[in-house]
Short mmCIF file of C-alpha atoms and ligand atoms in Angstrom, two decimals:
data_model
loop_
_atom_site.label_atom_id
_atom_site.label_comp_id
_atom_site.label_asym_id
_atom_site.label_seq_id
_atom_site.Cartn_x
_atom_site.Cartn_y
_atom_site.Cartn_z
CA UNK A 1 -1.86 6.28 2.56
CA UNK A 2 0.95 3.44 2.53
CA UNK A 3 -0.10 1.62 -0.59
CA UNK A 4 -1.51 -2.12 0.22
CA UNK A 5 0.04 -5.15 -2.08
CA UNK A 6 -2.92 -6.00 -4.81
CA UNK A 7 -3.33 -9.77 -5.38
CA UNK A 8 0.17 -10.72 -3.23
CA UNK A 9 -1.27 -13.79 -1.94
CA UNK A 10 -2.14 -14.77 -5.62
CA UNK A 11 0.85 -13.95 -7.01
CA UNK A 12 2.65 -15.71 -4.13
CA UNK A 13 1.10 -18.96 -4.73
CA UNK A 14 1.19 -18.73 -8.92
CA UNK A 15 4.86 -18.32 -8.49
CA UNK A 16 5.46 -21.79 -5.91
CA UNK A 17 8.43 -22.09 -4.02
CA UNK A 18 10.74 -19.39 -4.53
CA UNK A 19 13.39 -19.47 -1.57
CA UNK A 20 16.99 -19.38 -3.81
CA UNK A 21 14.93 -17.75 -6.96
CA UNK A 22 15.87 -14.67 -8.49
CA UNK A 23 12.71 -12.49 -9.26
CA UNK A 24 12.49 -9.25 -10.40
CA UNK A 25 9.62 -7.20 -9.04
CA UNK A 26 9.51 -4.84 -12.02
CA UNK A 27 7.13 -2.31 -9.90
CA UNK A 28 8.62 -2.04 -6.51
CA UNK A 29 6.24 1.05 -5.21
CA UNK A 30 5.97 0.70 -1.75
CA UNK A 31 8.23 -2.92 -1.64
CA UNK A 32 5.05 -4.87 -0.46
CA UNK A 33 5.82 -7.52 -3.11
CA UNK A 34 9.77 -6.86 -2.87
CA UNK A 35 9.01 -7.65 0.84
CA UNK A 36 7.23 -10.76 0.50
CA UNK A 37 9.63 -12.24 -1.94
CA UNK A 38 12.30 -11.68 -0.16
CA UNK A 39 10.74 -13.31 3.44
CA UNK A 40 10.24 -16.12 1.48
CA UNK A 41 13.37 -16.79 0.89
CA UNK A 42 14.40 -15.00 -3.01
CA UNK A 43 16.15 -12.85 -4.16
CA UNK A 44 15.18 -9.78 -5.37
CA UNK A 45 16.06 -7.06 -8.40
CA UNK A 46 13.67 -4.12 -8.58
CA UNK A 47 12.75 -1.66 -10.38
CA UNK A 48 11.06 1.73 -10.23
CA UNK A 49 11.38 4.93 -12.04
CA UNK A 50 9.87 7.21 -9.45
CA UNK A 51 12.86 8.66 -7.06
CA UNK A 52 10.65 9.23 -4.19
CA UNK A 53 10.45 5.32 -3.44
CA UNK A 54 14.26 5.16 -2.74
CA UNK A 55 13.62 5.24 0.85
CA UNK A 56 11.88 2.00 1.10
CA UNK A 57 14.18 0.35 -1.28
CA UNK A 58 17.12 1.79 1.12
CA UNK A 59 15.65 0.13 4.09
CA UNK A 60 15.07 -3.50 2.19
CA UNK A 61 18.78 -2.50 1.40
CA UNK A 62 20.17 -2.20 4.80
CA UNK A 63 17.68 -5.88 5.97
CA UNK A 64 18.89 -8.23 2.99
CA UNK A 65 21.86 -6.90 1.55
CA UNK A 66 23.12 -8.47 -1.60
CA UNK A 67 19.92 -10.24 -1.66
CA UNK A 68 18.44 -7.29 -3.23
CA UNK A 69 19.08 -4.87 -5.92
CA UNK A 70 17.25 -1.85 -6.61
CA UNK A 71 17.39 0.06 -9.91
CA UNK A 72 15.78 3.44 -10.33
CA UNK A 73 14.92 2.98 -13.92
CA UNK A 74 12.30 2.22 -15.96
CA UNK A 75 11.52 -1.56 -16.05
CA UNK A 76 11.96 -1.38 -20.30
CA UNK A 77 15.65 -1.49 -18.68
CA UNK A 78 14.96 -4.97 -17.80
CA UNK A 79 16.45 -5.55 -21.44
CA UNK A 80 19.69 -4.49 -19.67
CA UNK A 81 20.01 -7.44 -17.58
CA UNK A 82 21.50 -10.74 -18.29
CA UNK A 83 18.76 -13.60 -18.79
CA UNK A 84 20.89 -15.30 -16.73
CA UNK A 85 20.37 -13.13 -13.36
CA UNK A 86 17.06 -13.99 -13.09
CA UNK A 87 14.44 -16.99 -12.50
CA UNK A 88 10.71 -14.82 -12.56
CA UNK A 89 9.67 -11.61 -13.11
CA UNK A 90 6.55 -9.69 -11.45
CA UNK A 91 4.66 -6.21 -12.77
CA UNK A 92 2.38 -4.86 -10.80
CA UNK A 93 1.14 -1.91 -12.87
CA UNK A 94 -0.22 1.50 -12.73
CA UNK A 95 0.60 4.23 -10.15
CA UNK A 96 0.58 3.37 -6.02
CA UNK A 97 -1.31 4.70 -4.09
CA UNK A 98 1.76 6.81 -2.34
CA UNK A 99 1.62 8.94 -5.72
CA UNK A 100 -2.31 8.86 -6.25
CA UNK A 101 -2.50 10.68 -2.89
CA UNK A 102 0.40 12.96 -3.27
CA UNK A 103 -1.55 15.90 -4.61
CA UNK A 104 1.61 17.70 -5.64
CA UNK A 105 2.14 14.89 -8.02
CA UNK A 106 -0.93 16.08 -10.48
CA UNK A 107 -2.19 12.25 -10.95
CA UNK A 108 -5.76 13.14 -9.31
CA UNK A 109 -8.44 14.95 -9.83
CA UNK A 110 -9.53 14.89 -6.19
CA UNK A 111 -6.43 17.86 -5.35
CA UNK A 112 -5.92 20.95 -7.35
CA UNK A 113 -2.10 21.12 -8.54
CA UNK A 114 -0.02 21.55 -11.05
CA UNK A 115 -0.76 19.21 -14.35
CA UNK A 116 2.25 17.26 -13.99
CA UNK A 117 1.30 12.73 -14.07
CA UNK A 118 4.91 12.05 -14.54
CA UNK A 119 6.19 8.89 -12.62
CA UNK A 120 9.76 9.82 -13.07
CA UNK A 121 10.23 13.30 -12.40
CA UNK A 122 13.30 13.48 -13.84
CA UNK A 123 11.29 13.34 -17.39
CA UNK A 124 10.90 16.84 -18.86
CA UNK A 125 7.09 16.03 -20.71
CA UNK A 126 4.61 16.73 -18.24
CA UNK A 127 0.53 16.04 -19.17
CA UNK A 128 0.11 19.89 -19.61
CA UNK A 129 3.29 20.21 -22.04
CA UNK A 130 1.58 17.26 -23.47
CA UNK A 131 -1.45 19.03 -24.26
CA UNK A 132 0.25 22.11 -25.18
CA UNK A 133 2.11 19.46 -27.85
CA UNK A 134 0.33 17.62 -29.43
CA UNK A 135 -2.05 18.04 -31.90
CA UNK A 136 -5.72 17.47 -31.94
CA UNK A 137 -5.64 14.91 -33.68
CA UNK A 138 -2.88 12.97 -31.71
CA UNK A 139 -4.59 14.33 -28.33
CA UNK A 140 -7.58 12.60 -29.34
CA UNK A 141 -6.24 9.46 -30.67
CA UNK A 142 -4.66 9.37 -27.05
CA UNK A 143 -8.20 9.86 -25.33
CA UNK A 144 -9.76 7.46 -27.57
CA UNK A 145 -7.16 4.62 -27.40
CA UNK A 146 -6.06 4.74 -23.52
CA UNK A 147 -8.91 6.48 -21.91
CA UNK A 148 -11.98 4.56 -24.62
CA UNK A 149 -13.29 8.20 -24.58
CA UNK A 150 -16.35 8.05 -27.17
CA UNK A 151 -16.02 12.02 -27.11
CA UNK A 152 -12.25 12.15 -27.55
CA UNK A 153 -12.31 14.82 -30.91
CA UNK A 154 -14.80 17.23 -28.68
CA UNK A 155 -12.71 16.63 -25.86
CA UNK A 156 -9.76 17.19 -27.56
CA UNK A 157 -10.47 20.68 -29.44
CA UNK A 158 -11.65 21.53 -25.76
CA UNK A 159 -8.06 20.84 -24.67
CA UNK A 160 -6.40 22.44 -27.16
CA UNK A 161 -8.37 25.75 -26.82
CA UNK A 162 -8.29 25.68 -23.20
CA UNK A 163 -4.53 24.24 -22.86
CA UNK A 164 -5.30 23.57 -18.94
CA UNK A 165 -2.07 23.41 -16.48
CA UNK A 166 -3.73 22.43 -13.47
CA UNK A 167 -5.31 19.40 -12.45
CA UNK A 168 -9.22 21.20 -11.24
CA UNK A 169 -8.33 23.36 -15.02
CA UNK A 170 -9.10 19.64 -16.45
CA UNK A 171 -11.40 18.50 -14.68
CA UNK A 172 -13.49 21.21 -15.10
CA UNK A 173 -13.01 21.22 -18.59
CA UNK A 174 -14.84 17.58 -18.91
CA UNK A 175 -18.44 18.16 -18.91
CA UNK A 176 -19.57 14.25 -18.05
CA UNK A 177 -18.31 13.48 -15.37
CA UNK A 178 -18.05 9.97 -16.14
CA UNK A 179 -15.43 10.96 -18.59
CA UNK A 180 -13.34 12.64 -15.84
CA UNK A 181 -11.28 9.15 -14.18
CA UNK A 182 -10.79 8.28 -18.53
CA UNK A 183 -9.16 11.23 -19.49
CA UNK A 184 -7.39 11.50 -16.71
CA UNK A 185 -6.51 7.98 -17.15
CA UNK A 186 -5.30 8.52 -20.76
CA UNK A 187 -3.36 11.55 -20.42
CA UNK A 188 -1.27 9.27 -16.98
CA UNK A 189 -0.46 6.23 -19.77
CA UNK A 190 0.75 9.15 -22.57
CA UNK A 191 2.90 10.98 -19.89
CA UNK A 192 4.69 7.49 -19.06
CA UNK A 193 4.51 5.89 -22.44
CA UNK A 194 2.79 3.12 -20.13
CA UNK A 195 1.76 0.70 -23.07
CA UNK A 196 5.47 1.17 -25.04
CA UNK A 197 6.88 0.08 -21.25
CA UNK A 198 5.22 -3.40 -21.09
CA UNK A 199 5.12 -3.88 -25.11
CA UNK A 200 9.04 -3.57 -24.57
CA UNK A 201 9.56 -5.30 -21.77
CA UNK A 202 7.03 -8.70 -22.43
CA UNK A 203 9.11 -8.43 -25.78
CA UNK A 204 12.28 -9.15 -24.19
CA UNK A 205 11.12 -11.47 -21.82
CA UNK A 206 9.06 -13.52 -24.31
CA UNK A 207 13.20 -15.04 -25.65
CA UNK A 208 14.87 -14.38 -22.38
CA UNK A 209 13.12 -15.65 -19.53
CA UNK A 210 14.44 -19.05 -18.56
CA UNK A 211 12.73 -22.07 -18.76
CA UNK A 212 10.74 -22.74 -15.74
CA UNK A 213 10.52 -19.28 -15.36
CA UNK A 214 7.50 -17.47 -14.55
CA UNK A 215 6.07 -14.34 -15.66
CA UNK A 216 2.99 -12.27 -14.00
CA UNK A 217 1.26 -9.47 -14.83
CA UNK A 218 -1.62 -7.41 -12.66
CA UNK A 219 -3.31 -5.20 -14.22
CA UNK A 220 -5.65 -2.15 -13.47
CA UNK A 221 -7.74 -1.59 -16.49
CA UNK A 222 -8.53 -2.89 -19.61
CA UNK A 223 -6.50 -1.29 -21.94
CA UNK A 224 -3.26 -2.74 -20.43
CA UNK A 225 -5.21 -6.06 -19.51
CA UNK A 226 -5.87 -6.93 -23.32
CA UNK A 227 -2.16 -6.33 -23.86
CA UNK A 228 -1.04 -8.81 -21.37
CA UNK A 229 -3.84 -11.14 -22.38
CA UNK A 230 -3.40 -11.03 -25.80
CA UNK A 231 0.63 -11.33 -25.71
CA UNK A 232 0.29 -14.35 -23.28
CA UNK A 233 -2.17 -16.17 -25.20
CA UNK A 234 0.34 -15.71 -28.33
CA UNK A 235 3.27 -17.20 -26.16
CA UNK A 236 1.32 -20.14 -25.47
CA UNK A 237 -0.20 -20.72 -28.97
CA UNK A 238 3.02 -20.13 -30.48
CA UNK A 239 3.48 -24.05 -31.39
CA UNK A 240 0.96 -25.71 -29.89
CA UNK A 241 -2.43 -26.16 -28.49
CA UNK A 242 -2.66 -23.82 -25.28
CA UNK A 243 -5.31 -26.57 -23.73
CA UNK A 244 -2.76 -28.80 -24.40
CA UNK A 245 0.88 -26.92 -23.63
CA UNK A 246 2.53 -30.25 -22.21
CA UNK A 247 2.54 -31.92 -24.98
CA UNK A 248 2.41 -29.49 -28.17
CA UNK A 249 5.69 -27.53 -28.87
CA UNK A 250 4.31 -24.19 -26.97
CA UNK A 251 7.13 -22.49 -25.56
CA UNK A 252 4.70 -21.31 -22.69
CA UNK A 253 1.97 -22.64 -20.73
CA UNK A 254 -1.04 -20.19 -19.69
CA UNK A 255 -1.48 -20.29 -15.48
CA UNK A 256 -4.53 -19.45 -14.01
CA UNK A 257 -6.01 -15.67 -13.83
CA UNK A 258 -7.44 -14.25 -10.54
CA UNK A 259 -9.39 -11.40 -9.71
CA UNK A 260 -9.52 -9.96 -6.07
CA UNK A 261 -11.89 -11.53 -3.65
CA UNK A 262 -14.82 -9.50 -2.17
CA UNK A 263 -13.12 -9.48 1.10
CA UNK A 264 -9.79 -8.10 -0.50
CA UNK A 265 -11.57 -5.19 -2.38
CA UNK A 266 -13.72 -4.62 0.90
CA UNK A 267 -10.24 -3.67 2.90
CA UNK A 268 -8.62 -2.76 -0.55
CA UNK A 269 -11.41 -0.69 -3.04
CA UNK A 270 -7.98 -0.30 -5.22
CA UNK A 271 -7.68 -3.26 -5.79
CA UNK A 272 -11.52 -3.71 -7.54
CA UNK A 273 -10.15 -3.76 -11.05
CA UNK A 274 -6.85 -5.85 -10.91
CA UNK A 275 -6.50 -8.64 -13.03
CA UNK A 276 -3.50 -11.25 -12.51
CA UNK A 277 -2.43 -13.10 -15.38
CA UNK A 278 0.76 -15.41 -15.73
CA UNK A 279 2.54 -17.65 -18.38
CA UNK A 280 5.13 -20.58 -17.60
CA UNK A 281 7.84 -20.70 -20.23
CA UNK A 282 8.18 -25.13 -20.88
C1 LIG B 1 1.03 -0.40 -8.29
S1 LIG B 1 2.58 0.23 -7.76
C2 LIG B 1 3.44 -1.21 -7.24
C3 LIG B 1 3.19 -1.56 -5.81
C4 LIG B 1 4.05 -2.67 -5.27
N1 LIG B 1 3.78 -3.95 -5.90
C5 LIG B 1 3.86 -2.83 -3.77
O1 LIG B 1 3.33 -3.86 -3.33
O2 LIG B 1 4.22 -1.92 -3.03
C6 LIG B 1 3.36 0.58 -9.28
C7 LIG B 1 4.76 1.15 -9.16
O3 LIG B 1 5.42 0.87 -10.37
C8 LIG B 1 6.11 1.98 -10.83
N2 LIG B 1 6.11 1.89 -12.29
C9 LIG B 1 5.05 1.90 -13.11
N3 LIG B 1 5.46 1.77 -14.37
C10 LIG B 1 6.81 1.66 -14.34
C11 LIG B 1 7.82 1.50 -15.34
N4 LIG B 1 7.51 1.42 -16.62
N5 LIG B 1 9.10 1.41 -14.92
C12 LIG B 1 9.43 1.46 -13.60
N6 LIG B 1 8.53 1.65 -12.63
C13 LIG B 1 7.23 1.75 -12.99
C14 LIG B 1 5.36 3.18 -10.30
O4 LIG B 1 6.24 4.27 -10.17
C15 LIG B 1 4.83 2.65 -8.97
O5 LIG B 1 5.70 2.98 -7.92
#
């Protein structure tokens, strides 16, 4: 299935007038948001470390030109650009839905195939050399900290003994099977380094984004939410009152966070847990 923007409308309005901006759509996926940005007027630099998305990026290509830039990297290579090349910037984390369904591509637990999670195939550590890898120990801290896996040890000497390569070898391996979506979950943010990505990236952004500029996160689950959250709050307390950014020395001022409608995650049940969040650097 063609993967449906999350929140676009949202993250349309939070950003305001963009025609003549410079945003860069950090997750291009599909290029629903690349799209949009672009329609309205911006320009666009994207990124995306998955190869198989260069198709869609060609065709944006061939429509607007200079207007946009695609880089098949991952977006901690945001670090590589000039401050001064850009006005916004966009993430719109996770996996698409292009890759979810792609059973070949080892993310799901709904297709038997090889245990592979990796957005960027061109990385050699795959979740089942990742198993085969790592300790118990580390294995569980992973379950534990990405997947909140009460069972993680268990689960992890299960792993270890077992040292499953396909995708149905996991899943049958997980005895609740409300644990099967977490450790799937945990093993998908290990593979990609997921958390290091947007640690490093907000990082860079926090000094370089211009003022005026806005950044946005949407998020899928909690883990990554309480990242975002917690690094945006800092931002805006950073000299100031966040209640009061105007007129205290923040750097940043906290916008608005929206969850998905009812009627959005009616037409769009991936989109049930997104989160947006954005800051406004002063
Ligand atoms: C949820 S989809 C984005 C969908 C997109 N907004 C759209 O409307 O079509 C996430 C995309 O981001 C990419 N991605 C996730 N983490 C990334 C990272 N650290 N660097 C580059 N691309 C990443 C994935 O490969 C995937 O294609």
């Amino acid at each position: 299935m063609k993967h449906i923007p999350v929140l676009l409308n949202a993250v349309l309005d939070t950003l305001g007038d963009i025609n003549n901006r410079t945003i860069v759509d950090c997750t291009f996926g599909a290029g629903g948001y690349s799209r949009a940005f672009l329609e309205h007027g911006a320009n666009v630099i994207a990124f995306d470390r998955d190869t198989n998305v260069m198709a869609d990026a060609d065709i944006l290509k061939q429509k607007y030109g200079d207007k946009f830039r695609f880089i098949n990297a991952p977006f901690s290579e945001i670090t590589l650009l000039n401050p001064n090349e850009f006005d916004d910037v966009v993430f719109d984390l996770g996996i698409s839905s292009m890759q979810i369904d792609n059973a070949e591509r080892g993310f799901s637990f709904r297709f038997d195939a090889p245990l592979d999670m990796r957005m960027d195939v061109r990385n050699a550590t795959t979740a089942s050399d990742l198993i085969q890898n790592l300790s118990e120990t580390q294995l569980a801290d992973i379950l534990y900290e990405y997947g909140d896996i009460k069972q993680s040890h268990r689960y992890a000497k299960i792993l270890k003994q077992n040292l499953p390569t396909t995708t149905f070898q996991l899943r049958d391996l997980i005895k609740n099977p409300n644990d099967i979506a977490p450790v799937f979950q945990a093993l998908r943010i290990a593979v990609n380094d997921e958390m290091g990505q947007i640690k490093s990236a907000l990082n860079f952004l926090h000094d370089s984004l211009r003022p005026d500029g806005i950044c946005i996160c949407v998020t899928f689950h909690s883990i990554e939410d309480r990242i975002v959250k917690n690094t945006f709050r800092k931002w805006s307390e950073a000299a100031g009152d966040p209640r009061l950014p105007n007129i205290g020395l923040a750097e940043y001022k906290l916008l608005h966070t929206v969850k998905p409608s009812i009627t959005e995650t009616t037409n769009n049940p991936r989109a049930r847990s997104a989160h947006m969040r954005g800051v406004k650097k002063i």
